[in-house]
PDB file of C-alpha atoms in Angstrom:
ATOM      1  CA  UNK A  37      27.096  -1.307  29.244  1.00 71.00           C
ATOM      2  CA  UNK A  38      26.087   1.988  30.176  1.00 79.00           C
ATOM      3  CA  UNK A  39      28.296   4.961  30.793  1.00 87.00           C
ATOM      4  CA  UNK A  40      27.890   8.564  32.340  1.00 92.00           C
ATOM      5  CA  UNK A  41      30.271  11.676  31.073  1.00 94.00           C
ATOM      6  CA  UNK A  42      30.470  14.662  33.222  1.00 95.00           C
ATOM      7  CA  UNK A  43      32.370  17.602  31.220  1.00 92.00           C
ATOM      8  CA  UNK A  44      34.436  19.938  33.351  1.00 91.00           C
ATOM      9  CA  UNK A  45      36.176  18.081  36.753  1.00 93.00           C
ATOM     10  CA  UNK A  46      36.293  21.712  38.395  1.00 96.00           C
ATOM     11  CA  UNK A  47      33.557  24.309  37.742  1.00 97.00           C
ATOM     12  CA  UNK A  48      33.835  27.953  39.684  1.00 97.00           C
ATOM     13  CA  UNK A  49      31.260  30.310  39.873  1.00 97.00           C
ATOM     14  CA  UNK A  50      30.567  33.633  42.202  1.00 97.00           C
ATOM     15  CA  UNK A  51      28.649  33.154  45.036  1.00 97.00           C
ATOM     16  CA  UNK A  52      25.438  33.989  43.233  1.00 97.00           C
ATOM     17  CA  UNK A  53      25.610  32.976  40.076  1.00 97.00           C
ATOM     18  CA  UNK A  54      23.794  30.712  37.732  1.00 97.00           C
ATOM     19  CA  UNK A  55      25.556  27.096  38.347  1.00 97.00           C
ATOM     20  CA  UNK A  56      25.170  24.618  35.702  1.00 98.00           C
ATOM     21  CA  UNK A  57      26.649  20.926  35.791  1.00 98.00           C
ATOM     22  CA  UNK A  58      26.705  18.806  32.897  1.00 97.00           C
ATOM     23  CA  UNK A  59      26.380  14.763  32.584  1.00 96.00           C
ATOM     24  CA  UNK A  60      25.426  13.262  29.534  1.00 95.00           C
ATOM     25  CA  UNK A  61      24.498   9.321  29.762  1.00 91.00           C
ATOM     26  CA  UNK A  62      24.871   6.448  27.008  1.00 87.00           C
ATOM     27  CA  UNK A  63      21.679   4.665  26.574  1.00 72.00           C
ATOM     28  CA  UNK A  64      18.358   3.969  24.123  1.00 65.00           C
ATOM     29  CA  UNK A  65      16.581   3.553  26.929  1.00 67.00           C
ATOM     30  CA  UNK A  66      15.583   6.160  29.375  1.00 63.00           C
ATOM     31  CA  UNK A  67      17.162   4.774  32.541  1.00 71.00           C
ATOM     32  CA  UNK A  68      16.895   5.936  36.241  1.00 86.00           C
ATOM     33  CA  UNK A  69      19.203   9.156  36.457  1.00 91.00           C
ATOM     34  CA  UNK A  70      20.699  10.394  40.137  1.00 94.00           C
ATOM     35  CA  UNK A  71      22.555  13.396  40.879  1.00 97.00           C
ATOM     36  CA  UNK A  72      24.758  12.994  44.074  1.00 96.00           C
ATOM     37  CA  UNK A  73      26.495  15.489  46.429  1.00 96.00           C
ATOM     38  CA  UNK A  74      29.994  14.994  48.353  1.00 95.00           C
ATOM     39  CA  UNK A  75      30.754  17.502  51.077  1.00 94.00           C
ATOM     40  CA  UNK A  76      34.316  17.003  51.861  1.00 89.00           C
ATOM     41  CA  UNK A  77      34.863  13.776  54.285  1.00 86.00           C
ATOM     42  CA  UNK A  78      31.240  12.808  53.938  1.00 89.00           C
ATOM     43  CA  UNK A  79      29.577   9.824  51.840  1.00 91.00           C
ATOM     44  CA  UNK A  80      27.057  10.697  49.238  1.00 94.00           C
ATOM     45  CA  UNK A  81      24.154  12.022  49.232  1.00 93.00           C
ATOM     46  CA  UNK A  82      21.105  12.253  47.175  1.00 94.00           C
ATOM     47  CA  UNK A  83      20.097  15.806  45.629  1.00 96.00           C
ATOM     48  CA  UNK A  84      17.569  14.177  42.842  1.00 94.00           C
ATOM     49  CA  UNK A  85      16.575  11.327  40.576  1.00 91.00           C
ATOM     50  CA  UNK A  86      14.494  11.091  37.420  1.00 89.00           C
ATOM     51  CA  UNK A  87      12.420   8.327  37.220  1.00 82.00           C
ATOM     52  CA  UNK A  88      10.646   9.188  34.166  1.00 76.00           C
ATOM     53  CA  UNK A  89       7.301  10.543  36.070  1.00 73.00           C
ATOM     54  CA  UNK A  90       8.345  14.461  34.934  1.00 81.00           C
ATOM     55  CA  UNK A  91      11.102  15.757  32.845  1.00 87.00           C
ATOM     56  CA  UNK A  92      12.269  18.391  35.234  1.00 93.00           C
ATOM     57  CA  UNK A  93      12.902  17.486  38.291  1.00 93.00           C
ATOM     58  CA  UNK A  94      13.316  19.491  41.744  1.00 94.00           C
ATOM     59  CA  UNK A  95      15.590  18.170  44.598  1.00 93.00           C
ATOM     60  CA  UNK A  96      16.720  19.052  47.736  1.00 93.00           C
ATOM     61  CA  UNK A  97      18.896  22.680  48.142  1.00 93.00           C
ATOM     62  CA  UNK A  98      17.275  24.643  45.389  1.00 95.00           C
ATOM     63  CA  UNK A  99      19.132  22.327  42.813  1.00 97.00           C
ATOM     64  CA  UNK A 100      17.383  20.823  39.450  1.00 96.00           C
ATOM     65  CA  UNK A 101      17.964  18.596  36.284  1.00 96.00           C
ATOM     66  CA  UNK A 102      16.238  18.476  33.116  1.00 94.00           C
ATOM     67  CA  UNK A 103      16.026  15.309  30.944  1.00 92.00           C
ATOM     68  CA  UNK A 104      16.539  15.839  27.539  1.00 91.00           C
ATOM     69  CA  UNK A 105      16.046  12.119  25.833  1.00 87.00           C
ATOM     70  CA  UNK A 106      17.176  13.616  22.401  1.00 88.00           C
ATOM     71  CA  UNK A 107      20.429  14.872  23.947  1.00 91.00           C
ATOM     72  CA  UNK A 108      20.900  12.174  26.086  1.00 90.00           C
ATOM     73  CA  UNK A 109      21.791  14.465  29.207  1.00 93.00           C
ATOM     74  CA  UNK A 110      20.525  15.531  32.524  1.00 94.00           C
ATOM     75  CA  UNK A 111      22.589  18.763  33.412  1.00 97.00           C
ATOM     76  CA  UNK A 112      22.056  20.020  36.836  1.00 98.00           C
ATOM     77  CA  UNK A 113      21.242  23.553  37.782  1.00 97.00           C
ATOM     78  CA  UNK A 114      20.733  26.030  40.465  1.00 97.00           C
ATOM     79  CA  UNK A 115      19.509  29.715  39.469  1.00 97.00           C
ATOM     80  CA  UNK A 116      21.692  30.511  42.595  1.00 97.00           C
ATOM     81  CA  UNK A 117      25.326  29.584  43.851  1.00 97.00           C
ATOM     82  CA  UNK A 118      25.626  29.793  47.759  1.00 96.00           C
ATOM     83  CA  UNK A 119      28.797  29.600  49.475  1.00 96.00           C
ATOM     84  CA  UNK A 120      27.828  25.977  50.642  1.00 96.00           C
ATOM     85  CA  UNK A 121      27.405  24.528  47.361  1.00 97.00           C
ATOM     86  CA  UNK A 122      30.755  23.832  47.404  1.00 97.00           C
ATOM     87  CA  UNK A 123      31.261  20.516  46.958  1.00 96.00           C
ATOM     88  CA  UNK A 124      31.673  17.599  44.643  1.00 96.00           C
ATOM     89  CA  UNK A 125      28.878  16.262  42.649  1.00 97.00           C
ATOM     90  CA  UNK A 126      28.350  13.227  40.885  1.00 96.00           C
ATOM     91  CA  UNK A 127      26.135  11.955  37.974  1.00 95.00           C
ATOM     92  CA  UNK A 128      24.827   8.299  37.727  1.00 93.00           C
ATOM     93  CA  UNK A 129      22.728   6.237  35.962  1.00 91.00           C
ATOM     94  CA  UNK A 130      21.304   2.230  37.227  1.00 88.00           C
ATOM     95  CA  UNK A 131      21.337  -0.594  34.889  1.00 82.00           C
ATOM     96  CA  UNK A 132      19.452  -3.239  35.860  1.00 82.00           C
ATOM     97  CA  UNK A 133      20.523  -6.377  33.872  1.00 81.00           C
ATOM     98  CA  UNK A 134      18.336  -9.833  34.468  1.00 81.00           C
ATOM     99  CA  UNK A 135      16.938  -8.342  37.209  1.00 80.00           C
ATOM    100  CA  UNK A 136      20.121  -7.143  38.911  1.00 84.00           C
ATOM    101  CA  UNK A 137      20.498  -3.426  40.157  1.00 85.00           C
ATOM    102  CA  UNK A 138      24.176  -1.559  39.258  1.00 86.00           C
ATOM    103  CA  UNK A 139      24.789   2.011  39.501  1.00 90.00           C
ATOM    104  CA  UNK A 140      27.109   3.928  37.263  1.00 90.00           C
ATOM    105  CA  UNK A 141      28.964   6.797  38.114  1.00 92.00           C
ATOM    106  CA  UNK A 142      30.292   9.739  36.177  1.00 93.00           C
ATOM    107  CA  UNK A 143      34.056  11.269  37.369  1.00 93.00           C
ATOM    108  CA  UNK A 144      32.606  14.215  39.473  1.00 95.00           C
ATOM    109  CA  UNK A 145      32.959  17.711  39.025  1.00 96.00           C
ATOM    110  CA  UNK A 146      34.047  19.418  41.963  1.00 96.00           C
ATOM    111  CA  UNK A 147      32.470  23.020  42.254  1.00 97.00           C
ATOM    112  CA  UNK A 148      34.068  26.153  43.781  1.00 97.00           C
ATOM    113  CA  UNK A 149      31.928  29.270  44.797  1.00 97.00           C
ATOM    114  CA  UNK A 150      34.404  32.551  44.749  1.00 96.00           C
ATOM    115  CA  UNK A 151      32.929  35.179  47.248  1.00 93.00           C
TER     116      UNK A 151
ATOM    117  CA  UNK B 220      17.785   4.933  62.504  1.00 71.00           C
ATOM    118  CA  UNK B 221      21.539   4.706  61.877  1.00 78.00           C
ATOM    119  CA  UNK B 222      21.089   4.039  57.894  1.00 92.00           C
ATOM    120  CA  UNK B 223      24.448   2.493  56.449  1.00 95.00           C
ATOM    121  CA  UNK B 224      27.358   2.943  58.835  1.00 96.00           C
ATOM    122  CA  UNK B 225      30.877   1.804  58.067  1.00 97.00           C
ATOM    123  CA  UNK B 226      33.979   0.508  60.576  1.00 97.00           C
ATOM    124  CA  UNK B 227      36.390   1.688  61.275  1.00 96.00           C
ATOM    125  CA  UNK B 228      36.531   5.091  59.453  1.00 95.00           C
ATOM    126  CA  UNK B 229      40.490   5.386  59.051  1.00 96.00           C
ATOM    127  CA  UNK B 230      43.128   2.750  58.977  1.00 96.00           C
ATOM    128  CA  UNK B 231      46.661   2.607  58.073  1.00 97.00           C
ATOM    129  CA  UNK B 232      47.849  -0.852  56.908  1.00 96.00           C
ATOM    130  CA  UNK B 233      51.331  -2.032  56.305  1.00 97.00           C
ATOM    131  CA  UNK B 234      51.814  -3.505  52.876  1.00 97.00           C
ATOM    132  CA  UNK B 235      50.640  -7.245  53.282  1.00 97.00           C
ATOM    133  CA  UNK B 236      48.318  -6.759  56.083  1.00 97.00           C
ATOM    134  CA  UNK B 237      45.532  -8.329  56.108  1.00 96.00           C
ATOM    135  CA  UNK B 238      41.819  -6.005  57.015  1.00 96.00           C
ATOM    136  CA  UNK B 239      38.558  -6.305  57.296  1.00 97.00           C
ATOM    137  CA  UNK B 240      35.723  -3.482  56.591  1.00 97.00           C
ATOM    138  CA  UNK B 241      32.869  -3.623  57.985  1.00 97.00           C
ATOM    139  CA  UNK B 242      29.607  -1.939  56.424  1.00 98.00           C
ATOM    140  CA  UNK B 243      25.543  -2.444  58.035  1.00 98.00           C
ATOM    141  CA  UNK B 244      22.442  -1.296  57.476  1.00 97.00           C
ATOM    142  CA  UNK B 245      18.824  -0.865  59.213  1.00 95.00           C
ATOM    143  CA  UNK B 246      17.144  -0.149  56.124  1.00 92.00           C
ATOM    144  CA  UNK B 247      16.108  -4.149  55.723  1.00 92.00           C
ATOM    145  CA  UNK B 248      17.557  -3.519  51.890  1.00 93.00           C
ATOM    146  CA  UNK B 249      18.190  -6.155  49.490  1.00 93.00           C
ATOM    147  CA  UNK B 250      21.262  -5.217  47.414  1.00 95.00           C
ATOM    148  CA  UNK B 251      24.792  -3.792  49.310  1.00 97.00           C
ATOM    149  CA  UNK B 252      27.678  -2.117  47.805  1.00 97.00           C
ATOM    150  CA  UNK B 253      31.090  -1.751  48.018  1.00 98.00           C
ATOM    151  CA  UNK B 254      33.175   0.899  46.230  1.00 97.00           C
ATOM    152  CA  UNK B 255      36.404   2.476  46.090  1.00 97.00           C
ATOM    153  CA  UNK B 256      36.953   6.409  45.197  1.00 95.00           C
ATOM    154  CA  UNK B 257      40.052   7.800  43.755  1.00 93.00           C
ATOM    155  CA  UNK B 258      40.603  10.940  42.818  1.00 87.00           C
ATOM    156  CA  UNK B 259      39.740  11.818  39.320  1.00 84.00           C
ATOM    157  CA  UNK B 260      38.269   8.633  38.695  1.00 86.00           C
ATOM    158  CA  UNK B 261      34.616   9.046  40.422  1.00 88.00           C
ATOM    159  CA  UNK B 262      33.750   5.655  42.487  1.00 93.00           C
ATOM    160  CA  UNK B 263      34.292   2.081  41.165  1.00 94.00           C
ATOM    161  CA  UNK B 264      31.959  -0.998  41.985  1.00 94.00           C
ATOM    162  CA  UNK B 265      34.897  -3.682  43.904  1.00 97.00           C
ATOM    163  CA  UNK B 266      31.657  -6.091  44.731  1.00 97.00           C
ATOM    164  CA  UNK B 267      28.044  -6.272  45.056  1.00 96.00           C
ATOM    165  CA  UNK B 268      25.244  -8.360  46.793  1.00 96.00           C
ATOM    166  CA  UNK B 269      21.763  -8.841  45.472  1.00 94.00           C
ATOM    167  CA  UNK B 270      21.240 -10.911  48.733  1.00 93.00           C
ATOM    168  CA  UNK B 271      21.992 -12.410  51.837  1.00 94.00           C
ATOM    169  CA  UNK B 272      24.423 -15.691  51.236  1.00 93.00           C
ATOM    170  CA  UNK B 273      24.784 -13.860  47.680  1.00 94.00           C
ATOM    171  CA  UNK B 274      27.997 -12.008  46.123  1.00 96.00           C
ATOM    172  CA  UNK B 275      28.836 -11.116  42.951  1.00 95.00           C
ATOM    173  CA  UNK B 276      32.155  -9.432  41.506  1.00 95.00           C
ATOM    174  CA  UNK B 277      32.296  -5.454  40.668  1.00 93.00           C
ATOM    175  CA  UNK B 278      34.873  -3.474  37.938  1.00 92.00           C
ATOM    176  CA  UNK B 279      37.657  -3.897  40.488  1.00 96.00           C
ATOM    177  CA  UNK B 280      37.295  -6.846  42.463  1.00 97.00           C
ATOM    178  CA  UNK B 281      40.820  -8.061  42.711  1.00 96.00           C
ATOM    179  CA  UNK B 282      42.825  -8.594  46.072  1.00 96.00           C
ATOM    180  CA  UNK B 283      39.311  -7.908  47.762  1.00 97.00           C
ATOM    181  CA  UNK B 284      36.698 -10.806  48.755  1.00 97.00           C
ATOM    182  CA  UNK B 285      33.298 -10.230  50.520  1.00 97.00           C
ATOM    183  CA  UNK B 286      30.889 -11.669  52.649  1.00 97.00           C
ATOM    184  CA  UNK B 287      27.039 -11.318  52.871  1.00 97.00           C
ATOM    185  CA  UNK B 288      26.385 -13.918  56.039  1.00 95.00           C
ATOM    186  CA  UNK B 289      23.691 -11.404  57.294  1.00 96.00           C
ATOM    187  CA  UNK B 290      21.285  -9.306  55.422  1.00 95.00           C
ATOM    188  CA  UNK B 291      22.086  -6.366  56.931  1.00 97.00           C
ATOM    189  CA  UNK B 292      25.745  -6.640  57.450  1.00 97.00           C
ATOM    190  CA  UNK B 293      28.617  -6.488  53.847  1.00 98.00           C
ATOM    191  CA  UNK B 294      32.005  -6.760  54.844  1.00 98.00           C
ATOM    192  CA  UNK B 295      34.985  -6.113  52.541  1.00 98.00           C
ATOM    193  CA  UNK B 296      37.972  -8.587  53.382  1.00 97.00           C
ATOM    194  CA  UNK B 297      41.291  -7.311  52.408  1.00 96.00           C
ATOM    195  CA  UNK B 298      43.931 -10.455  52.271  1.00 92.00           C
ATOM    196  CA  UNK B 299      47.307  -8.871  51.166  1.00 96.00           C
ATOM    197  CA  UNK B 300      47.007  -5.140  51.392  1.00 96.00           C
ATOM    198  CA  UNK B 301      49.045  -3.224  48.644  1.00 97.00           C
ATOM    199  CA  UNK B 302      49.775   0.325  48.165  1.00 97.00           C
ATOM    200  CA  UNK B 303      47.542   0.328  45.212  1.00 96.00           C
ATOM    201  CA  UNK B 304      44.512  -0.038  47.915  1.00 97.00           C
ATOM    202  CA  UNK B 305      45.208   3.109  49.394  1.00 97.00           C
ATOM    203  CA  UNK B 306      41.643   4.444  48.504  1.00 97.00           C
ATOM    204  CA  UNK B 307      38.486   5.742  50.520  1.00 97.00           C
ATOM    205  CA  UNK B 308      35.838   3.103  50.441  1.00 98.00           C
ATOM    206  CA  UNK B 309      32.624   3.316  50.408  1.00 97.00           C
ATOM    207  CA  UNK B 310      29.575   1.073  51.272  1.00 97.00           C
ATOM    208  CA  UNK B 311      25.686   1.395  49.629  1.00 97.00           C
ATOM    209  CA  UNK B 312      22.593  -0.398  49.854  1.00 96.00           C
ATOM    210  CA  UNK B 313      19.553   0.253  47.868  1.00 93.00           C
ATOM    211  CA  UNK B 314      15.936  -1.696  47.476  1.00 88.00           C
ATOM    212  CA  UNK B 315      14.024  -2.203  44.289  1.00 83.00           C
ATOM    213  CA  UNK B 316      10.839  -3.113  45.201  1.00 73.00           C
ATOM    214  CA  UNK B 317       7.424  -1.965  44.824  1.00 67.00           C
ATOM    215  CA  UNK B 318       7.763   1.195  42.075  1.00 64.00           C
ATOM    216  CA  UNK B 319       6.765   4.361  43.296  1.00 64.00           C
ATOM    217  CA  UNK B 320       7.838   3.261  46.759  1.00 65.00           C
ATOM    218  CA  UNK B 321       9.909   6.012  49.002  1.00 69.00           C
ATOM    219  CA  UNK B 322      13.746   5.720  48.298  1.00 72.00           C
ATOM    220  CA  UNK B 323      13.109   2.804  45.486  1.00 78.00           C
ATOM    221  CA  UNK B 324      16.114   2.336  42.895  1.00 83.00           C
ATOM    222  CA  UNK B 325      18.104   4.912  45.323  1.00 88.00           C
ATOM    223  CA  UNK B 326      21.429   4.375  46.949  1.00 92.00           C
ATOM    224  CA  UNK B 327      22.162   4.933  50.271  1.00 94.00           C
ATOM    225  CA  UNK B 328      25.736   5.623  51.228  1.00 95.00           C
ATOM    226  CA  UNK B 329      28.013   5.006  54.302  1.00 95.00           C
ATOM    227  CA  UNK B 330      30.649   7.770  55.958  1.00 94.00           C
ATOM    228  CA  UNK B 331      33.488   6.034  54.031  1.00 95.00           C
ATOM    229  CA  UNK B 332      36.539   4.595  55.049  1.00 97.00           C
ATOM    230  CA  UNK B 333      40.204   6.620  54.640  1.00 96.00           C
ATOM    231  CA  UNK B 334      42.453   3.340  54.259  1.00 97.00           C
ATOM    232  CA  UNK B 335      46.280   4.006  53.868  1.00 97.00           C
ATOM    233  CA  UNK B 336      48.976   0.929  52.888  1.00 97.00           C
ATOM    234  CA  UNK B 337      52.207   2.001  53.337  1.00 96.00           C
TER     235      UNK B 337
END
């Protein structure tokens, strides 16, 4: 079975600053990769997924994530921190077993922006 | 279009209660979700449906049973609530059809429910 690490449960970072979120995932095969956000109270919602159509991939709120197959990981990044990053984001990866669908999640990393 | 909606979105629940959650969806998708979320320990599959009439068990199914009667409606049946259940829960659905298609292989998440046994 697969299984998704995310290092660091809290990250902080000035509004501003470079933010960087890592997941690493456990598989030979290059699966289907999300990154999700969590705005406190909320369900989750989609920033990006890597589907294997580009190596770098652009979602929604400046946010990005490389795949690196030979590091098995699929950090997320924004150049940028704004205030209302904050928020907790989660890595996941599917696993589709005899034609059956299940999703993964990493632990989430929470981020804080300090004004 | 509502996408996945949950009810209710709090409850508190005496220890031994018995609940029911509701979860639909207007998205005519295939597979539904349910999952708890604790903190620290990201969100854990309870049960799954590939189908309507179809259910199959998650990481943490026990003392939780589900029902898929409609294809657009997953509800989560509590029997004998414990404290241990004290959890937000959370419903998905995804499709995995054509590839390429918009939102294929995606999950599409609920509000969540706050649910409290005391």
């Amino acid at each position: 079975a697969q299984s998704v690490t995310q290092l660091g449960s809290h990250v902080s970072v000035s509004e501003g600053a470079l933010v960087l979120l890592r997941c690493n995932y456990s598989s030979s095969v290059p699966p289907y990769l999300f990154w999700y956000v969590q705005y406190p109270n909320q369900g989750l919602q989609l920033l990006l997924k890597y589907t294997s159509a580009a190596t770098l991939v652009k979602g929604i709120n400046g946010f990005e994530a490389e795949f690196k197959k030979s590091e098995t990981s699929f950090h997320l990044t924004k150049p940028s921190a704004h205030m209302s990053d904050a928020a907790e984001y989660f890595c996941a990866v599917s696993e589709e077993t005899s034609g059956t669908y299940k999703y993964i999640f990493g632990t989430g990393t929470r981020l804080k922006v300090l004004a | 279009n509502a996408g996945v909606t949950q009810t209710p979105k709090f409850r508190v629940l005496k220890t031994g209660q018995s609940m029911t959650l509701l979860c639909a969806q207007d998205m005519n998708h295939e597979y539904m979700y349910w999952y708890r979320q604790d903190p620290g320990m990201g969100l854990r599959l309870i049960h799954y449906s590939v189908g309507e009439g179809t259910t199959a068990k998650g990481e943490v199914p026990d003392g939780y049973n589900v029902s898929r009667l409609k294809k657009q409606n997953f509800l989560l049946g509590l029997e004998s609530a414990a404290p241990s259940q004290t959890s937000v829960y959370f419903c998905a659905s995804s499709y995995h059809g054509l590839a390429g298609a918009v939102g294929q292989n995606e999950q599409f998440f609920g509000p969540g429910t706050r649910l409290t046994v005391l």
